[in-house]
Amino acid sequence: QFGFVPDRFDGNPNLVPETSTSWDVGIEQALFDGALVVDVTYFNANLENEIFGTFDFVTFRSSVANEDDESTREGIEVSLTAKPTPDVTIKGSYTYLRAREVRNNVSVVEVRRPKHSASLDVFAKFYDGRLRTNLGIVYNGKMEDLEFVAATPQTRVTLGDYVLGRLSAEYDITDGITWFGRMENLFNSNYQEVLFFETPGFAAYTGFRIDLGQLTGAVNGG
């Protein structure tokens, strides 16, 4: 409201907080004695007084303001959880999202909100549960973003869809020492969540967790 940056930003003392109303309804059904659980949910949310950034290409100064009309978000989420064996759990989900916002009294697609998104995770345990693994895949569909380039006539661009993979594991070496490791962006995907902001490529991490309480108890018990 009252921020100020010389030659760059002016606050807006008339700014008011955003308000939203949301609701959802769903049904969950277990099948095959609980080995498969299906969940379907419809959700709806209305956002009023949405705050957005403004920019004057004449003075090159920015500020913030409230939209006059409400923005809406609605969609359907479907999730599945399957346990083919006691040591394996598979979880999948898909979301269809219709998100609209108001710009200059015109309803347009809300930025950075993919219409389609999905995920799949496989959890598995080995050696009586001492080794635990997770393989995950995430899909993010195409989405629009603001361009912020004054030299071009367009104000929006479409960011491409992408698929990310991750793999993690942990192993209890003893009751008090656990090794863990994970790999992010398995496929080294080149993607953007925000225009012009690059994201990390493939990365791997590893380490150990030590529970001094358990180690001390094991030593004393011995």
mmCIF file of C-alpha atoms in Angstrom:
data_model
loop_
_atom_site.group_PDB
_atom_site.id
_atom_site.type_symbol
_atom_site.label_atom_id
_atom_site.label_comp_id
_atom_site.label_asym_id
_atom_site.label_seq_id
_atom_site.Cartn_x
_atom_site.Cartn_y
_atom_site.Cartn_z
ATOM 1 C CA GLN A 1 0.000 0.000 0.000
ATOM 2 C CA PHE A 2 2.632 2.514 0.986
ATOM 3 C CA GLY A 3 5.830 1.112 -0.509
ATOM 4 C CA PHE A 4 7.993 3.426 -2.575
ATOM 5 C CA VAL A 5 11.082 2.900 -4.699
ATOM 6 C CA PRO A 6 12.438 6.086 -6.360
ATOM 7 C CA ASP A 7 11.934 6.077 -10.151
ATOM 8 C CA ARG A 8 10.491 2.534 -10.042
ATOM 9 C CA PHE A 9 7.510 1.837 -7.774
ATOM 10 C CA ASP A 10 4.604 3.741 -6.230
ATOM 11 C CA GLY A 11 2.406 2.284 -3.521
ATOM 12 C CA ASN A 12 -1.388 2.288 -3.750
ATOM 13 C CA PRO A 13 -3.032 3.413 -0.473
ATOM 14 C CA ASN A 14 -6.446 2.363 -1.838
ATOM 15 C CA LEU A 15 -5.399 -1.287 -2.136
ATOM 16 C CA VAL A 16 -7.688 -3.728 -0.292
ATOM 17 C CA PRO A 17 -7.115 -7.413 0.626
ATOM 18 C CA GLU A 18 -8.122 -10.206 -1.701
ATOM 19 C CA THR A 19 -11.066 -12.341 -0.585
ATOM 20 C CA SER A 20 -12.106 -15.773 -1.808
ATOM 21 C CA THR A 21 -14.933 -18.262 -1.423
ATOM 22 C CA SER A 22 -14.387 -21.906 -2.282
ATOM 23 C CA TRP A 23 -16.107 -25.256 -1.989
ATOM 24 C CA ASP A 24 -15.667 -28.789 -3.226
ATOM 25 C CA VAL A 25 -17.575 -32.033 -3.309
ATOM 26 C CA GLY A 26 -16.275 -35.511 -3.967
ATOM 27 C CA ILE A 27 -16.793 -39.219 -3.684
ATOM 28 C CA GLU A 28 -14.341 -41.894 -2.590
ATOM 29 C CA GLN A 29 -14.848 -45.584 -3.341
ATOM 30 C CA ALA A 30 -12.764 -48.537 -2.197
ATOM 31 C CA LEU A 31 -12.665 -51.617 -4.442
ATOM 32 C CA PHE A 32 -11.248 -55.130 -4.210
ATOM 33 C CA ASP A 33 -11.222 -55.153 -0.392
ATOM 34 C CA GLY A 34 -9.388 -51.828 -0.264
ATOM 35 C CA ALA A 35 -6.666 -52.755 -2.747
ATOM 36 C CA LEU A 36 -7.860 -49.922 -5.013
ATOM 37 C CA VAL A 37 -9.286 -46.596 -3.879
ATOM 38 C CA VAL A 38 -10.792 -44.135 -6.363
ATOM 39 C CA ASP A 39 -11.465 -40.498 -5.470
ATOM 40 C CA VAL A 40 -13.220 -37.946 -7.690
ATOM 41 C CA THR A 41 -13.588 -34.316 -6.548
ATOM 42 C CA TYR A 42 -15.129 -31.212 -8.113
ATOM 43 C CA PHE A 43 -13.829 -27.877 -6.783
ATOM 44 C CA ASN A 44 -14.836 -24.264 -7.311
ATOM 45 C CA ALA A 45 -13.342 -21.002 -6.027
ATOM 46 C CA ASN A 46 -14.095 -17.319 -6.648
ATOM 47 C CA LEU A 47 -11.461 -14.657 -5.966
ATOM 48 C CA GLU A 48 -12.484 -11.021 -5.507
ATOM 49 C CA ASN A 49 -10.323 -7.884 -5.393
ATOM 50 C CA GLU A 50 -7.459 -9.796 -7.006
ATOM 51 C CA ILE A 51 -4.211 -7.859 -6.698
ATOM 52 C CA PHE A 52 -2.181 -7.401 -9.877
ATOM 53 C CA GLY A 53 0.876 -5.423 -10.893
ATOM 54 C CA THR A 54 0.653 -2.368 -13.136
ATOM 55 C CA PHE A 55 3.310 -0.750 -15.302
ATOM 56 C CA ASP A 56 3.315 2.605 -17.098
ATOM 57 C CA PHE A 57 5.345 2.388 -20.307
ATOM 58 C CA VAL A 58 5.510 6.192 -20.446
ATOM 59 C CA THR A 59 6.934 6.840 -16.981
ATOM 60 C CA PHE A 60 8.370 3.320 -16.537
ATOM 61 C CA ARG A 61 6.917 3.189 -13.041
ATOM 62 C CA SER A 62 5.069 0.231 -11.546
ATOM 63 C CA SER A 63 2.418 -0.153 -8.871
ATOM 64 C CA VAL A 64 -0.339 -2.529 -7.743
ATOM 65 C CA ALA A 65 -4.135 -2.409 -7.950
ATOM 66 C CA ASN A 66 -7.301 -4.448 -7.373
ATOM 67 C CA GLU A 67 -9.344 -5.979 -10.161
ATOM 68 C CA ASP A 68 -12.974 -4.818 -10.345
ATOM 69 C CA ASP A 69 -14.403 -8.238 -11.198
ATOM 70 C CA GLU A 70 -13.893 -11.664 -9.681
ATOM 71 C CA SER A 71 -11.655 -14.439 -10.937
ATOM 72 C CA THR A 72 -12.894 -18.025 -11.001
ATOM 73 C CA ARG A 73 -11.233 -21.398 -10.697
ATOM 74 C CA GLU A 74 -13.029 -24.702 -11.099
ATOM 75 C CA GLY A 75 -12.120 -28.191 -12.099
ATOM 76 C CA ILE A 76 -12.086 -31.906 -11.425
ATOM 77 C CA GLU A 77 -9.443 -33.977 -9.704
ATOM 78 C CA VAL A 78 -9.285 -37.756 -10.014
ATOM 79 C CA SER A 79 -6.942 -39.816 -7.857
ATOM 80 C CA LEU A 80 -6.231 -43.530 -7.616
ATOM 81 C CA THR A 81 -4.413 -45.457 -4.904
ATOM 82 C CA ALA A 82 -3.556 -49.106 -5.527
ATOM 83 C CA LYS A 83 -1.782 -51.660 -3.347
ATOM 84 C CA PRO A 84 -0.963 -54.654 -5.573
ATOM 85 C CA THR A 85 1.158 -56.098 -2.729
ATOM 86 C CA PRO A 86 1.594 -55.152 0.944
ATOM 87 C CA ASP A 87 4.989 -53.604 0.113
ATOM 88 C CA VAL A 88 4.010 -51.683 -3.028
ATOM 89 C CA THR A 89 1.729 -48.639 -3.230
ATOM 90 C CA ILE A 90 0.891 -46.812 -6.444
ATOM 91 C CA LYS A 91 -0.693 -43.369 -6.384
ATOM 92 C CA GLY A 92 -1.857 -41.426 -9.433
ATOM 93 C CA SER A 93 -3.789 -38.210 -9.921
ATOM 94 C CA TYR A 94 -5.092 -36.030 -12.739
ATOM 95 C CA THR A 95 -6.444 -32.491 -12.497
ATOM 96 C CA TYR A 96 -8.459 -30.521 -15.026
ATOM 97 C CA LEU A 97 -8.462 -26.817 -14.135
ATOM 98 C CA ARG A 98 -10.403 -23.953 -15.665
ATOM 99 C CA ALA A 99 -8.971 -20.726 -14.257
ATOM 100 C CA ARG A 100 -10.145 -17.351 -15.535
ATOM 101 C CA GLU A 101 -9.116 -13.852 -14.485
ATOM 102 C CA VAL A 102 -10.244 -10.386 -15.512
ATOM 103 C CA ARG A 103 -7.920 -8.007 -17.320
ATOM 104 C CA ASN A 104 -9.254 -4.673 -18.573
ATOM 105 C CA ASN A 105 -12.820 -5.947 -18.099
ATOM 106 C CA VAL A 106 -12.106 -8.972 -20.304
ATOM 107 C CA SER A 107 -12.086 -12.537 -18.963
ATOM 108 C CA VAL A 108 -8.901 -14.377 -19.957
ATOM 109 C CA VAL A 109 -7.078 -17.532 -18.918
ATOM 110 C CA GLU A 110 -5.267 -17.084 -15.624
ATOM 111 C CA VAL A 111 -1.498 -17.090 -15.988
ATOM 112 C CA ARG A 112 0.686 -19.940 -14.712
ATOM 113 C CA ARG A 113 -2.272 -22.250 -14.219
ATOM 114 C CA PRO A 114 -2.067 -25.379 -16.411
ATOM 115 C CA LYS A 115 -5.350 -26.750 -17.684
ATOM 116 C CA HIS A 116 -4.022 -30.310 -17.408
ATOM 117 C CA SER A 117 -1.681 -31.738 -14.766
ATOM 118 C CA ALA A 118 -0.994 -35.222 -13.475
ATOM 119 C CA SER A 119 1.328 -37.231 -11.251
ATOM 120 C CA LEU A 120 2.260 -40.850 -10.640
ATOM 121 C CA ASP A 121 4.161 -42.235 -7.644
ATOM 122 C CA VAL A 122 5.311 -45.778 -6.936
ATOM 123 C CA PHE A 123 6.361 -46.543 -3.360
ATOM 124 C CA ALA A 124 8.080 -49.846 -2.588
ATOM 125 C CA LYS A 125 9.626 -51.441 0.507
ATOM 126 C CA PHE A 126 12.287 -54.161 0.603
ATOM 127 C CA TYR A 127 14.176 -56.168 3.228
ATOM 128 C CA ASP A 128 11.376 -56.066 5.798
ATOM 129 C CA GLY A 129 10.909 -52.349 5.267
ATOM 130 C CA ARG A 130 14.513 -51.327 5.888
ATOM 131 C CA LEU A 131 14.824 -50.105 2.277
ATOM 132 C CA ARG A 132 12.163 -47.685 1.068
ATOM 133 C CA THR A 133 12.023 -46.290 -2.469
ATOM 134 C CA ASN A 134 9.870 -43.842 -4.411
ATOM 135 C CA LEU A 135 9.707 -43.235 -8.156
ATOM 136 C CA GLY A 136 7.635 -40.224 -9.145
ATOM 137 C CA ILE A 137 6.563 -38.671 -12.441
ATOM 138 C CA VAL A 138 4.925 -35.236 -12.705
ATOM 139 C CA TYR A 139 3.251 -33.789 -15.802
ATOM 140 C CA ASN A 140 2.567 -30.057 -16.115
ATOM 141 C CA GLY A 141 0.519 -28.999 -19.133
ATOM 142 C CA LYS A 142 0.895 -25.886 -21.254
ATOM 143 C CA MET A 143 0.098 -22.612 -19.530
ATOM 144 C CA GLU A 144 0.069 -18.917 -20.352
ATOM 145 C CA ASP A 145 2.359 -16.306 -18.824
ATOM 146 C CA LEU A 146 2.854 -12.552 -19.102
ATOM 147 C CA GLU A 147 5.508 -11.481 -21.583
ATOM 148 C CA PHE A 148 6.783 -8.156 -20.119
ATOM 149 C CA VAL A 149 8.504 -7.149 -23.370
ATOM 150 C CA ALA A 150 7.505 -3.622 -24.414
ATOM 151 C CA ALA A 151 9.097 -3.920 -27.869
ATOM 152 C CA THR A 152 6.608 -6.579 -29.010
ATOM 153 C CA PRO A 153 2.850 -6.182 -29.563
ATOM 154 C CA GLN A 154 1.908 -9.356 -27.702
ATOM 155 C CA THR A 155 1.357 -9.350 -23.955
ATOM 156 C CA ARG A 156 1.235 -13.112 -23.350
ATOM 157 C CA VAL A 157 3.131 -16.235 -24.316
ATOM 158 C CA THR A 158 2.464 -19.943 -23.904
ATOM 159 C CA LEU A 159 4.907 -21.934 -21.795
ATOM 160 C CA GLY A 160 5.417 -25.484 -23.021
ATOM 161 C CA ASP A 161 4.353 -28.566 -21.130
ATOM 162 C CA TYR A 162 6.941 -30.732 -19.404
ATOM 163 C CA VAL A 163 7.483 -34.013 -17.583
ATOM 164 C CA LEU A 164 9.666 -34.307 -14.491
ATOM 165 C CA GLY A 165 10.936 -37.474 -12.868
ATOM 166 C CA ARG A 166 12.332 -38.044 -9.393
ATOM 167 C CA LEU A 167 13.769 -41.049 -7.592
ATOM 168 C CA SER A 168 14.454 -41.346 -3.877
ATOM 169 C CA ALA A 169 15.485 -44.083 -1.471
ATOM 170 C CA GLU A 170 16.461 -44.565 2.152
ATOM 171 C CA TYR A 171 17.980 -47.526 3.931
ATOM 172 C CA ASP A 172 18.219 -48.219 7.661
ATOM 173 C CA ILE A 173 21.829 -49.338 8.124
ATOM 174 C CA THR A 174 21.230 -49.750 11.844
ATOM 175 C CA ASP A 175 18.402 -48.695 14.152
ATOM 176 C CA GLY A 176 20.022 -45.256 14.517
ATOM 177 C CA ILE A 177 21.707 -44.679 11.144
ATOM 178 C CA THR A 178 19.809 -44.211 7.873
ATOM 179 C CA TRP A 179 21.283 -43.556 4.446
ATOM 180 C CA PHE A 180 19.190 -41.485 2.050
ATOM 181 C CA GLY A 181 19.525 -40.308 -1.517
ATOM 182 C CA ARG A 182 17.408 -38.687 -4.178
ATOM 183 C CA MET A 183 17.622 -37.582 -7.803
ATOM 184 C CA GLU A 184 15.591 -34.655 -9.118
ATOM 185 C CA ASN A 185 14.656 -33.910 -12.745
ATOM 186 C CA LEU A 186 15.671 -37.403 -13.842
ATOM 187 C CA PHE A 187 15.229 -36.638 -17.536
ATOM 188 C CA ASN A 188 17.159 -33.339 -17.336
ATOM 189 C CA SER A 189 14.100 -31.566 -18.760
ATOM 190 C CA ASN A 190 14.484 -27.981 -19.945
ATOM 191 C CA TYR A 191 11.395 -26.126 -18.758
ATOM 192 C CA GLN A 192 10.122 -22.847 -17.317
ATOM 193 C CA GLU A 193 7.511 -22.258 -14.635
ATOM 194 C CA VAL A 194 7.829 -18.478 -15.106
ATOM 195 C CA LEU A 195 8.869 -16.834 -18.376
ATOM 196 C CA PHE A 196 12.625 -16.074 -18.586
ATOM 197 C CA PHE A 197 13.348 -17.887 -15.291
ATOM 198 C CA GLU A 198 15.280 -21.082 -15.935
ATOM 199 C CA THR A 199 14.899 -24.075 -13.634
ATOM 200 C CA PRO A 200 17.491 -26.563 -12.313
ATOM 201 C CA GLY A 201 18.495 -29.527 -14.444
ATOM 202 C CA PHE A 202 19.347 -32.989 -13.190
ATOM 203 C CA ALA A 203 20.558 -33.046 -9.585
ATOM 204 C CA ALA A 204 21.490 -35.768 -7.097
ATOM 205 C CA TYR A 205 21.760 -35.629 -3.316
ATOM 206 C CA THR A 206 22.824 -38.119 -0.665
ATOM 207 C CA GLY A 207 23.557 -38.210 3.053
ATOM 208 C CA PHE A 208 22.979 -39.906 6.386
ATOM 209 C CA ARG A 209 20.583 -39.339 9.244
ATOM 210 C CA ILE A 210 21.796 -40.263 12.716
ATOM 211 C CA ASP A 211 19.443 -40.697 15.661
ATOM 212 C CA LEU A 212 21.676 -40.315 18.713
ATOM 213 C CA GLY A 213 18.877 -41.440 21.025
ATOM 214 C CA GLN A 214 18.513 -44.791 19.281
ATOM 215 C CA LEU A 215 22.271 -45.255 19.040
ATOM 216 C CA THR A 216 22.705 -44.556 22.741
ATOM 217 C CA GLY A 217 19.890 -46.979 23.591
ATOM 218 C CA ALA A 218 21.419 -49.682 21.419
ATOM 219 C CA VAL A 219 24.828 -49.245 23.092
ATOM 220 C CA ASN A 220 23.361 -49.253 26.597
ATOM 221 C CA GLY A 221 21.174 -52.239 25.780
ATOM 222 C CA GLY A 222 24.214 -54.118 24.510
#
